[in-house]
Short mmCIF file of C-alpha atoms in Angstrom, two decimals:
data_model
loop_
_atom_site.label_atom_id
_atom_site.label_comp_id
_atom_site.label_asym_id
_atom_site.label_seq_id
_atom_site.Cartn_x
_atom_site.Cartn_y
_atom_site.Cartn_z
CA MET A 1 10.60 29.57 -19.25
CA SER A 2 7.88 32.03 -18.29
CA GLU A 3 5.59 31.10 -15.41
CA ASN A 4 2.64 32.19 -17.58
CA VAL A 5 3.07 29.41 -20.15
CA SER A 6 -0.31 27.86 -20.87
CA VAL A 7 -1.17 24.33 -19.82
CA ASP A 8 -2.21 21.71 -22.37
CA GLN A 9 -5.57 21.15 -20.71
CA GLN A 10 -6.60 18.35 -23.04
CA LEU A 11 -3.43 16.39 -22.24
CA LEU A 12 -3.83 17.10 -18.51
CA ASN A 13 -7.43 15.84 -18.49
CA LYS A 14 -6.53 12.65 -20.35
CA PHE A 15 -3.50 12.07 -18.12
CA GLU A 16 -5.43 12.51 -14.88
CA GLU A 17 -8.30 10.34 -16.08
CA GLU A 18 -6.28 7.45 -17.56
CA ILE A 19 -3.05 7.42 -15.51
CA TRP A 20 -3.04 9.68 -12.42
CA SER A 21 -6.33 8.21 -11.16
CA LYS A 22 -4.72 4.74 -11.00
CA ILE A 23 -1.45 5.68 -9.26
CA PRO A 24 -0.96 6.29 -5.50
CA HIS A 25 -1.20 10.00 -4.71
CA VAL A 26 -2.33 12.37 -1.97
CA GLN A 27 -6.03 13.20 -1.96
CA GLU A 28 -8.16 15.10 0.53
CA ILE A 29 -10.96 12.95 1.92
CA ASN A 30 -13.41 14.45 4.45
CA GLY A 31 -10.96 17.24 5.17
CA GLU A 32 -8.09 14.83 5.80
CA LYS A 33 -5.21 14.05 3.44
CA LYS A 34 -4.97 10.37 2.56
CA ILE A 35 -3.03 8.26 0.09
CA VAL A 36 -5.37 6.69 -2.45
CA ASN A 37 -4.72 3.73 -4.79
CA GLU A 38 -2.46 1.99 -2.29
CA THR A 39 -0.45 -1.01 -3.42
CA PRO A 40 -0.68 -4.11 -1.17
CA LEU A 41 1.42 -4.41 1.98
CA VAL A 42 1.57 -8.19 2.43
CA ASP A 43 2.78 -10.15 5.45
CA LEU A 44 5.51 -12.46 4.09
CA THR A 45 6.71 -13.73 7.47
CA GLU A 46 5.58 -17.35 7.18
CA ILE A 47 6.80 -17.88 3.62
CA PHE A 48 10.05 -16.11 4.58
CA LYS A 49 10.61 -18.56 7.47
CA GLU A 50 9.71 -21.51 5.25
CA CYS A 51 12.17 -20.36 2.60
CA ALA A 52 14.96 -19.87 5.14
CA LYS A 53 14.53 -23.42 6.42
CA SER A 54 13.96 -25.09 3.04
CA GLU A 55 16.56 -23.31 0.90
CA PHE A 56 19.23 -22.17 3.37
CA LYS A 57 18.83 -24.55 6.35
CA VAL A 58 18.22 -21.59 8.69
CA ASP A 59 15.60 -22.16 11.41
CA LEU A 60 13.78 -18.92 12.30
CA ASP A 61 10.83 -20.49 14.11
CA ASP A 62 11.88 -19.16 17.52
CA LYS A 63 12.70 -15.67 16.22
CA ASP A 64 10.36 -12.75 16.91
CA ILE A 65 10.37 -11.37 13.38
CA ARG A 66 7.90 -9.89 10.95
CA VAL A 67 8.54 -9.25 7.26
CA TYR A 68 6.18 -7.28 5.05
CA GLY A 69 6.47 -6.93 1.29
CA LYS A 70 5.32 -3.70 -0.36
CA LEU A 71 4.04 -5.08 -3.68
CA ASP A 72 4.62 -2.30 -6.19
CA SER A 73 4.68 -4.97 -8.86
CA THR A 74 0.90 -4.42 -8.90
CA LEU A 75 1.24 -0.83 -10.12
CA LEU A 76 0.28 0.35 -13.59
CA SER A 77 3.22 -0.63 -15.85
CA GLY A 78 4.33 -3.19 -13.26
CA SER A 79 6.95 -1.42 -11.17
CA ILE A 80 7.69 1.18 -8.50
CA LYS A 81 9.02 3.46 -11.27
CA ALA A 82 5.41 4.29 -12.14
CA ARG A 83 5.32 6.43 -8.98
CA ALA A 84 8.18 8.74 -9.95
CA ALA A 85 7.37 8.76 -13.67
CA THR A 86 3.74 9.70 -13.06
CA HIS A 87 4.50 12.48 -10.58
CA ILE A 88 7.29 13.96 -12.72
CA ILE A 89 5.09 13.95 -15.82
CA HIS A 90 2.07 15.34 -13.94
CA ASP A 91 4.20 18.21 -12.65
CA ALA A 92 5.56 18.84 -16.17
CA ILE A 93 2.05 19.05 -17.64
CA VAL A 94 0.53 21.29 -14.95
CA SER A 95 3.57 23.62 -15.10
CA GLY A 96 3.35 23.89 -18.89
CA LYS A 97 6.71 22.21 -19.50
CA LEU A 98 5.18 19.32 -21.44
CA LYS A 99 2.63 19.56 -24.24
CA GLY A 100 0.91 16.79 -26.14
CA ASP A 101 2.83 17.51 -29.33
CA GLN A 102 6.24 17.11 -27.66
CA THR A 103 8.40 13.99 -27.44
CA VAL A 104 9.60 12.66 -24.08
CA ILE A 105 13.15 11.27 -23.99
CA GLU A 106 15.01 9.56 -21.15
CA ALA A 107 17.92 7.19 -20.45
CA THR A 108 16.60 4.04 -18.81
CA SER A 109 17.51 0.51 -17.80
CA GLY A 110 13.91 -0.55 -18.37
CA ASN A 111 11.26 0.12 -15.74
CA PHE A 112 11.20 3.93 -15.91
CA GLY A 113 10.93 3.74 -19.70
CA ILE A 114 8.12 1.19 -19.46
CA ALA A 115 6.32 3.53 -17.03
CA LEU A 116 6.74 6.46 -19.45
CA GLY A 117 5.24 4.23 -22.12
CA GLN A 118 1.82 4.86 -20.60
CA LEU A 119 2.08 8.29 -22.26
CA SER A 120 2.06 6.70 -25.70
CA LYS A 121 -1.55 5.71 -25.03
CA LEU A 122 -2.32 9.43 -24.76
CA GLY A 123 -0.63 10.19 -28.08
CA VAL A 124 2.68 11.43 -26.62
CA ASN A 125 5.81 10.04 -28.29
CA VAL A 126 8.39 8.46 -25.97
CA VAL A 127 12.03 7.71 -26.86
CA ALA A 128 14.08 5.53 -24.51
CA LEU A 129 17.88 5.60 -24.62
CA VAL A 130 18.89 2.11 -23.62
CA SER A 131 22.47 2.11 -22.45
CA ARG A 132 23.14 -1.61 -22.10
CA LYS A 133 21.89 -4.99 -23.27
CA LEU A 134 18.65 -5.56 -21.41
CA GLN A 135 17.01 -8.87 -20.70
CA GLU A 136 14.83 -10.01 -23.57
CA GLY A 137 11.64 -9.59 -21.54
CA VAL A 138 12.43 -5.95 -20.74
CA PHE A 139 12.90 -5.13 -24.43
CA LYS A 140 9.60 -6.87 -25.15
CA GLU A 141 7.74 -4.75 -22.60
CA LEU A 142 9.32 -1.54 -23.91
CA ARG A 143 8.16 -2.43 -27.40
CA ASN A 144 4.70 -3.41 -26.14
CA GLU A 145 4.31 0.12 -24.78
CA ASN A 146 5.04 1.52 -28.27
CA ILE A 147 8.21 3.18 -27.03
CA ARG A 148 10.78 4.13 -29.64
CA ILE A 149 14.04 2.55 -28.54
CA MET A 150 17.57 3.79 -29.18
CA ASP A 151 19.96 0.96 -28.30
CA LEU A 152 23.39 2.53 -27.80
CA ASP A 153 25.06 -0.77 -26.84
CA MET A 154 27.56 1.17 -24.72
CA ASP A 155 27.17 0.15 -21.11
CA ILE A 156 27.19 -3.62 -21.59
CA CYS A 157 30.66 -3.49 -20.11
CA PRO A 158 32.13 -0.01 -19.78
CA ALA A 159 35.87 0.47 -19.82
CA PRO A 160 36.61 3.29 -17.34
CA GLY A 161 39.98 4.97 -17.69
CA MET A 162 40.77 3.86 -21.25
CA GLU A 163 43.27 5.96 -23.19
CA ASN A 164 41.73 9.09 -24.67
CA LYS A 165 42.35 7.96 -28.22
CA ALA A 166 40.46 4.74 -27.62
CA LYS A 167 37.59 6.67 -26.05
CA GLU A 168 37.47 9.06 -29.01
CA LEU A 169 37.32 6.23 -31.53
CA GLU A 170 34.50 4.52 -29.66
CA ALA A 171 32.62 7.83 -29.25
CA LYS A 172 32.80 8.59 -32.97
CA ALA A 173 31.51 5.13 -33.87
CA THR A 174 28.67 5.36 -31.34
CA ALA A 175 27.82 8.93 -32.40
CA ALA A 176 27.35 7.70 -35.97
CA ASN A 177 25.08 4.95 -34.66
CA VAL A 178 23.02 7.46 -32.63
CA ARG A 179 22.70 9.73 -35.67
CA SER A 180 21.37 6.93 -37.89
CA GLN A 181 18.82 5.92 -35.25
CA LEU A 182 17.64 9.52 -34.82
CA VAL A 183 17.16 9.81 -38.58
CA GLU A 184 15.09 6.62 -38.53
CA LEU A 185 12.96 8.17 -35.79
CA GLY A 186 12.36 11.27 -37.92
CA PHE A 187 14.74 13.78 -36.28
CA ASN A 188 16.61 16.39 -38.34
CA PRO A 189 20.25 15.24 -38.62
CA GLU A 190 21.49 18.78 -39.34
CA ILE A 191 20.76 19.79 -35.74
CA TYR A 192 22.69 16.74 -34.55
CA ASP A 193 25.64 17.49 -36.80
CA LYS A 194 25.92 21.06 -35.50
CA ASN A 195 26.29 19.70 -31.97
CA ILE A 196 28.45 16.67 -32.74
CA ALA A 197 31.48 17.81 -30.71
CA HIS A 198 29.57 17.92 -27.43
CA ILE A 199 27.70 14.71 -28.24
CA GLU A 200 30.99 12.88 -28.84
CA SER A 201 32.39 14.23 -25.58
CA LEU A 202 29.40 12.80 -23.69
CA LEU A 203 29.74 9.46 -25.45
CA ALA A 204 33.48 9.36 -24.71
CA LYS A 205 32.53 9.50 -21.02
CA GLN A 206 29.71 6.96 -21.63
CA ASP A 207 27.40 9.56 -20.11
CA ILE A 208 24.07 8.38 -21.50
CA ILE A 209 22.15 10.21 -18.76
CA ASN A 210 23.37 13.61 -19.94
CA LEU A 211 23.13 12.59 -23.58
CA ALA A 212 19.36 12.22 -23.14
CA ARG A 213 19.21 15.68 -21.56
CA TYR A 214 21.30 17.25 -24.32
CA LEU A 215 19.20 15.71 -27.09
CA ALA A 216 16.12 17.07 -25.30
CA GLU A 217 17.71 20.52 -25.25
CA ILE A 218 18.71 20.70 -28.92
CA TYR A 219 15.51 19.12 -30.26
CA ASP A 220 13.07 20.82 -27.85
CA LEU A 221 12.00 17.54 -26.24
CA PHE A 222 11.06 16.91 -22.61
CA CYS A 223 13.47 14.95 -20.41
CA PRO A 224 12.20 13.85 -16.96
CA LYS A 225 15.79 13.80 -15.59
CA GLN A 226 14.93 10.94 -13.26
CA TYR A 227 18.51 10.62 -11.99
CA ASP A 228 18.60 14.02 -10.29
CA ASN A 229 14.99 15.21 -10.25
CA ASP A 230 14.00 16.16 -6.70
CA LEU A 231 10.46 14.96 -7.45
CA ASN A 232 11.92 11.43 -7.53
CA ILE A 233 12.74 11.90 -3.84
CA GLU A 234 9.58 13.85 -3.01
CA VAL A 235 7.12 11.26 -4.31
CA HIS A 236 8.61 8.57 -2.08
CA ARG A 237 8.76 10.88 0.94
CA GLU A 238 5.25 12.33 0.53
CA VAL A 239 3.47 9.29 -0.92
CA THR A 240 5.29 5.93 -0.67
CA ALA A 241 6.52 6.28 2.92
CA THR A 242 3.27 7.88 4.09
CA GLU A 243 1.35 5.09 2.38
CA ILE A 244 3.33 2.34 4.15
CA ASP A 245 2.91 4.09 7.51
CA GLN A 246 -0.81 4.53 6.83
CA GLN A 247 -1.14 0.79 6.13
CA LEU A 248 0.84 -0.20 9.22
CA HIS A 249 -1.33 2.06 11.38
CA LYS A 250 -4.39 0.14 10.15
CA ASN A 251 -2.72 -2.95 11.63
CA GLY A 252 -2.04 -1.18 14.93
CA GLU A 253 1.65 -0.74 14.04
CA SER A 254 3.93 2.09 12.93
CA LEU A 255 6.78 2.59 10.49
CA GLU A 256 8.68 3.95 13.48
CA ASN A 257 9.31 0.37 14.59
CA TYR A 258 10.26 -1.04 11.18
CA GLN A 259 13.38 -1.16 9.08
CA VAL A 260 12.87 -0.70 5.34
CA VAL A 261 15.03 -2.57 2.84
CA CYS A 262 15.25 -1.36 -0.75
CA SER A 263 17.57 -1.69 -3.73
CA PHE A 264 19.22 1.22 -5.55
CA GLY A 265 18.40 2.34 -9.08
CA THR A 266 18.36 6.14 -9.10
CA GLY A 267 18.25 6.74 -5.33
CA GLY A 268 14.72 8.16 -5.31
CA THR A 269 13.10 5.41 -3.22
CA SER A 270 15.88 5.13 -0.65
CA GLY A 271 16.19 8.92 -0.39
CA GLY A 272 12.48 9.62 0.02
CA LEU A 273 11.89 6.85 2.55
CA SER A 274 14.96 7.92 4.54
CA GLN A 275 13.84 11.55 4.66
CA TYR A 276 10.33 10.65 5.85
CA ILE A 277 11.51 8.37 8.66
CA ASN A 278 14.19 10.80 9.76
CA GLN A 279 11.84 13.80 9.75
CA LYS A 280 8.92 12.05 11.46
CA TYR A 281 10.70 9.64 13.80
CA GLY A 282 14.21 11.07 14.09
CA LYS A 283 16.03 7.89 13.11
CA LYS A 284 17.79 6.08 10.26
CA SER A 285 15.90 2.94 9.27
CA VAL A 286 16.47 2.42 5.55
CA HIS A 287 18.86 -0.33 4.45
CA VAL A 288 20.07 0.02 0.86
CA VAL A 289 20.97 -3.14 -1.04
CA PHE A 290 23.35 -3.54 -3.99
CA PRO A 291 24.41 -6.60 -5.97
CA SER A 292 28.00 -7.75 -5.49
CA ALA A 293 30.63 -6.01 -7.61
CA GLY A 294 30.53 -7.18 -11.20
CA GLN A 295 27.02 -8.63 -10.98
CA ASP A 296 24.30 -7.38 -13.31
CA VAL A 297 20.93 -7.48 -11.57
CA ALA A 298 18.05 -6.08 -13.59
CA GLY A 299 17.27 -2.40 -13.08
CA ILE A 300 19.64 -1.65 -10.19
CA ARG A 301 23.22 -0.51 -9.72
CA THR A 302 26.24 -1.88 -7.96
CA LYS A 303 27.55 0.32 -5.17
CA ALA A 304 30.43 1.52 -7.36
CA LYS A 305 27.99 2.69 -10.05
CA ALA A 306 25.79 4.49 -7.51
CA THR A 307 28.67 6.67 -6.35
CA GLY A 308 28.51 10.07 -8.03
CA LEU A 309 24.77 10.11 -8.69
CA LYS A 310 23.03 13.14 -7.18
CA LEU A 311 20.38 11.15 -5.31
CA TYR A 312 22.87 8.71 -3.75
CA ASN A 313 23.17 9.84 -0.13
CA PRO A 314 24.67 7.16 2.15
CA ASP A 315 24.77 9.57 5.11
CA ILE A 316 21.01 9.23 5.57
CA TYR A 317 20.83 5.41 5.27
CA ALA A 318 20.91 3.04 8.23
CA ALA A 319 23.32 0.76 6.36
CA GLU A 320 24.38 -0.46 2.92
CA HIS A 321 24.60 -4.13 1.96
CA GLU A 322 26.25 -5.83 -1.02
CA ILE A 323 24.49 -9.14 -1.70
CA ASP A 324 25.56 -12.05 -3.91
CA PHE A 325 22.74 -12.69 -6.37
CA GLU A 326 24.01 -16.21 -6.97
CA LYS A 327 22.82 -16.99 -3.44
CA ALA A 328 19.74 -14.78 -3.46
CA LYS A 329 18.40 -16.26 -6.72
CA PHE A 330 17.23 -19.41 -4.90
CA LEU A 331 15.13 -17.22 -2.62
CA LEU A 332 13.69 -15.58 -5.77
CA LYS A 333 12.71 -18.96 -7.19
CA TYR A 334 11.13 -20.09 -3.91
CA PHE A 335 8.99 -16.96 -3.51
CA VAL A 336 7.89 -16.85 -7.16
CA ASP A 337 7.02 -20.55 -7.11
CA LYS A 338 4.87 -19.78 -4.04
CA GLY A 339 2.95 -17.14 -6.02
CA ILE A 340 4.71 -13.93 -4.94
CA ASP A 341 5.18 -11.74 -8.02
CA MET A 342 8.62 -10.21 -7.53
CA GLY A 343 11.74 -9.49 -9.56
CA GLU A 344 15.46 -9.97 -9.09
CA SER A 345 16.13 -6.89 -6.93
CA SER A 346 13.56 -8.01 -4.35
CA ALA A 347 15.46 -11.27 -3.86
CA LEU A 348 18.54 -9.26 -2.85
CA GLU A 349 16.47 -7.33 -0.29
CA LEU A 350 14.94 -10.41 1.27
CA TYR A 351 18.31 -12.17 1.36
CA ALA A 352 19.76 -9.13 3.16
CA ILE A 353 16.96 -9.45 5.72
CA LEU A 354 17.73 -13.16 6.07
CA GLN A 355 21.36 -12.36 6.84
CA LYS A 356 20.32 -9.84 9.51
CA VAL A 357 17.69 -11.96 11.27
CA SER A 358 20.01 -14.98 11.30
CA THR A 359 22.13 -13.17 13.88
CA GLU A 360 19.34 -11.33 15.72
CA ASN A 361 16.54 -12.54 17.98
CA SER A 362 13.92 -10.15 16.66
CA GLY A 363 13.24 -7.62 13.93
CA ARG A 364 10.54 -5.82 11.93
CA TYR A 365 11.12 -5.27 8.20
CA VAL A 366 9.45 -3.94 5.07
CA ALA A 367 10.95 -5.11 1.77
CA MET A 368 10.19 -2.98 -1.29
CA ILE A 369 8.97 -5.42 -3.96
CA CYS A 370 9.73 -3.03 -6.79
CA ASP A 371 8.62 -5.08 -9.78
CA GLY A 372 7.42 -8.51 -10.91
CA ILE A 373 9.01 -11.59 -12.46
CA GLU A 374 7.53 -11.62 -15.96
CA LYS A 375 10.22 -9.48 -17.63
CA TYR A 376 12.91 -11.75 -16.21
CA ARG A 377 11.14 -15.05 -16.87
CA LYS A 378 13.78 -16.41 -19.27
CA ASN A 379 16.60 -16.04 -16.74
CA PHE A 380 14.35 -17.20 -13.93
CA GLU A 381 13.65 -20.49 -15.68
CA GLN A 382 17.38 -21.24 -15.68
CA ILE A 383 17.66 -21.14 -11.88
CA SER A 384 18.43 -24.60 -10.55
CA LYS A 385 20.53 -25.94 -7.72
CA ASP A 386 21.81 -28.63 -10.06
CA LYS A 387 23.35 -26.06 -12.40
CA LEU A 388 26.65 -24.30 -11.98
CA PRO A 389 26.26 -20.66 -10.91
CA MET A 390 26.46 -18.49 -14.01
CA ARG A 391 28.54 -15.87 -12.17
CA VAL A 392 31.71 -16.88 -10.36
CA SER A 393 34.18 -14.98 -8.18
CA LEU A 394 37.90 -14.92 -8.94
CA GLU A 395 38.60 -16.96 -5.81
CA ASP A 396 36.11 -19.67 -6.81
CA ALA A 397 37.20 -19.67 -10.47
CA ALA A 398 40.89 -19.97 -9.53
CA SER A 399 40.13 -22.92 -7.25
CA VAL A 400 38.74 -24.93 -10.17
CA ALA A 401 40.69 -23.31 -13.03
CA GLN A 402 42.14 -26.62 -14.20
CA GLU A 403 38.59 -27.91 -14.76
CA TYR A 404 37.86 -25.28 -17.42
CA ASP A 405 38.35 -26.41 -21.01
CA LYS A 406 39.11 -22.82 -22.00
CA ILE A 407 39.25 -19.28 -20.69
CA ILE A 408 37.47 -17.22 -23.36
CA TRP A 409 37.71 -13.44 -23.70
CA VAL A 410 34.42 -11.82 -24.81
CA HIS A 411 33.83 -8.18 -25.65
CA THR A 412 32.29 -6.25 -28.51
CA GLN A 413 34.90 -3.46 -28.66
CA TYR A 414 38.07 -4.31 -26.73
CA THR A 415 40.64 -7.08 -26.77
CA PRO A 416 43.48 -7.75 -24.31
CA LYS A 417 47.08 -6.93 -25.11
CA GLU A 418 49.74 -9.51 -24.28
CA GLU A 419 49.96 -7.90 -20.81
CA GLY A 420 46.24 -8.47 -20.33
CA ILE A 421 46.43 -12.12 -21.34
CA GLU A 422 49.26 -12.64 -18.85
CA MET A 423 47.23 -10.91 -16.11
CA ILE A 424 44.27 -13.24 -16.65
CA ALA A 425 46.49 -16.34 -16.73
CA LYS A 426 48.40 -15.37 -13.60
CA SER A 427 45.25 -14.46 -11.64
CA LEU A 428 43.65 -17.82 -12.42
CA GLY A 429 46.84 -19.85 -12.12
CA VAL A 430 46.72 -21.26 -15.66
CA ASP A 431 49.02 -21.23 -18.66
CA LYS A 432 48.19 -18.43 -21.08
CA SER A 433 47.82 -20.98 -23.88
CA LYS A 434 44.48 -21.87 -22.28
CA ILE A 435 43.12 -18.39 -23.06
CA SER A 436 41.22 -17.89 -26.31
CA ILE A 437 40.45 -14.50 -27.92
CA PRO A 438 37.51 -14.62 -30.41
CA LYS A 439 36.94 -11.69 -32.76
CA ALA A 440 34.99 -8.79 -31.27
CA ARG A 441 32.58 -8.74 -34.20
CA THR A 442 31.77 -12.42 -33.51
CA VAL A 443 30.84 -11.57 -29.91
CA ASN A 444 28.78 -8.61 -31.12
CA GLN A 445 26.95 -10.90 -33.57
CA LEU A 446 26.16 -13.38 -30.80
CA LEU A 447 24.72 -10.69 -28.50
CA SER A 448 22.76 -8.85 -31.18
CA THR A 449 21.22 -11.97 -32.78
CA GLN A 450 21.00 -14.16 -29.63
CA GLN A 451 22.38 -16.94 -31.84
CA ILE A 452 25.82 -18.59 -31.77
CA PRO A 453 27.91 -17.71 -34.86
CA GLU A 454 29.80 -20.57 -36.52
CA ASP A 455 33.13 -18.94 -35.61
CA PHE A 456 32.15 -18.94 -31.93
CA LYS A 457 30.92 -22.55 -31.99
CA LYS A 458 34.49 -23.58 -32.80
CA GLU A 459 35.51 -22.41 -29.33
CA PHE A 460 33.65 -25.37 -27.90
CA ASP A 461 34.84 -28.07 -30.28
CA GLY A 462 35.92 -31.06 -28.20
CA SER A 463 34.65 -29.46 -24.98
CA ASN A 464 33.71 -31.97 -22.30
CA GLY A 465 32.78 -29.65 -19.48
CA LYS A 466 32.72 -25.91 -18.99
CA SER A 467 34.54 -22.75 -20.02
CA LEU A 468 35.13 -19.46 -18.19
CA LEU A 469 34.18 -16.19 -19.88
CA VAL A 470 36.11 -12.99 -19.08
CA CYS A 471 35.39 -9.43 -20.23
CA MET A 472 36.04 -5.87 -19.06
CA ALA A 473 33.82 -5.68 -15.97
CA GLY A 474 31.65 -8.79 -15.91
CA ASN A 475 28.57 -7.72 -17.85
CA THR A 476 29.38 -8.73 -21.44
CA SER A 477 30.58 -12.12 -20.22
CA LEU A 478 27.35 -12.60 -18.27
CA MET A 479 25.21 -11.71 -21.28
CA THR A 480 27.22 -14.14 -23.38
CA ALA A 481 26.88 -16.89 -20.78
CA GLN A 482 23.11 -16.39 -20.77
CA VAL A 483 22.88 -16.79 -24.56
CA LEU A 484 25.08 -19.88 -24.46
CA ALA A 485 23.02 -21.38 -21.63
CA SER A 486 19.87 -21.00 -23.70
CA LYS A 487 21.61 -23.14 -26.35
CA GLY A 488 22.70 -25.80 -23.89
CA ILE A 489 26.35 -24.72 -23.53
CA THR A 490 27.73 -24.47 -19.97
CA THR A 491 29.95 -21.49 -19.20
CA GLN A 492 30.61 -19.23 -16.24
CA SER A 493 31.13 -15.48 -16.16
CA LEU A 494 33.96 -14.00 -14.07
CA ASN A 495 32.61 -11.35 -11.68
CA GLY A 496 34.24 -7.96 -12.14
CA GLY A 497 36.12 -8.96 -15.30
CA ILE A 498 39.71 -8.04 -16.03
CA THR A 499 39.43 -4.57 -14.46
CA ASP A 500 38.73 -6.16 -11.05
CA LEU A 501 41.71 -8.53 -11.10
CA PRO A 502 44.18 -7.70 -8.30
CA GLU A 503 46.92 -6.80 -10.79
CA GLY A 504 44.57 -4.56 -12.76
CA ARG A 505 43.25 -2.42 -9.92
CA GLY A 506 44.59 1.11 -10.01
CA LYS A 507 46.02 0.70 -13.50
CA ASN A 508 44.86 2.51 -16.62
CA PRO A 509 43.09 -0.23 -18.62
CA GLY A 510 44.90 1.12 -21.68
CA GLU A 511 48.00 -0.62 -20.33
CA TYR A 512 46.50 -4.06 -20.88
CA ILE A 513 43.50 -3.55 -23.22
CA GLN A 514 43.22 -2.17 -26.74
CA ILE A 515 40.51 -1.42 -29.30
CA ALA A 516 39.63 -4.58 -31.24
CA ARG A 517 40.45 -4.36 -34.94
CA GLU A 518 38.19 -7.16 -36.12
#
């Protein structure tokens, strides 16, 4: 594109007045550059110590620790993603890449899409490609922002390494679904049809990130490319990190003496903070937190799913931590009940800090409180010490396997072969007759309607206790368990699913899984 492309001045003026002016950014004040519109940096030390003692029986009273929370839940649109979204869009407008009559399209797990939704208030259309079943509250917020949603229903529980034929069949079915949704949104299907081969190849790889980019290319839309846009790093290096340091200096402190703990979504926050601290203080101080393998924590990735993303750069982090959300969720409940507006990922960060300070005599930490609780309220209300954990490890499930009424396979597209059924039975130490395989379309109906189909209710006839749900990688089973819990049915979801069973590791899933025929 030519550097002389004109800027949509009307859009720029509206954007700067209604959005940019409310988001943290660099501004020159009295000849000195400052960050304006700071979000609160709150001292959480006392509530942190209270929580440790009350919920985890850990006494930190004699420890020389300080824990701050950077409350980005107070940002416009309610999350840290507003920082990157706003700076990427501002750059696109001032460089002439985005005009008011264009549509913005991006793949999102929620918060970035919600942040982009601010553009709809300026008359810019926004399309969000949603690649997995989101929590009900996230969908509600996306719709509240007047975002046009394309639900691909692909990454609920991906099946890496399936046979090519199986991938091709799934890709063709999903491509037809994408086409119908594009038509509903007013896009010309002829353009789509001319590019169907490449679209199907992207869907076969479950590459929703590049699907958004390709649709932007063929339809002349704007894609922010949040997953590898260097501005996603830059905004956190130039603004977020500087802002935290600026706030600490007001307290007579410095970021030089603090460790920052953040979760991983795209890698922008961890990358930008790491670069700032390394460049200014010559050290590694950023700890990156992931949920345990197989766990689905809103808006962030497991370590395995971070690998391969451009902005994932473990060489510049101080350390990486995988945290069990089933333990951290009680910290989440404690903090929210005490009035701290934070979401699921923040609980992982604070629990990681708890693990560190339990073995250390002192420490200074900043936890990135990336969003608030409201989107996750339905799941939050189910947190109780009296309830069974919804997610369960293979070791824990096997230890109580005889207590399960049934082991139920749940997936919307795949079903186990005889070899797969035997793998599940052997791993849990049960007879394979205990394993039930409902129809895939029944599971799909349950997830899409959030109601229990009559066929699925039969699985629990005569049930006196609990059942274990198993799927490909742990996500579909978790979503199913959440729906069932809302209807008063107790089940647990096996972390990691069948692909994480010892006998399944290293194998092509096509050896023990097949496309469901009904």
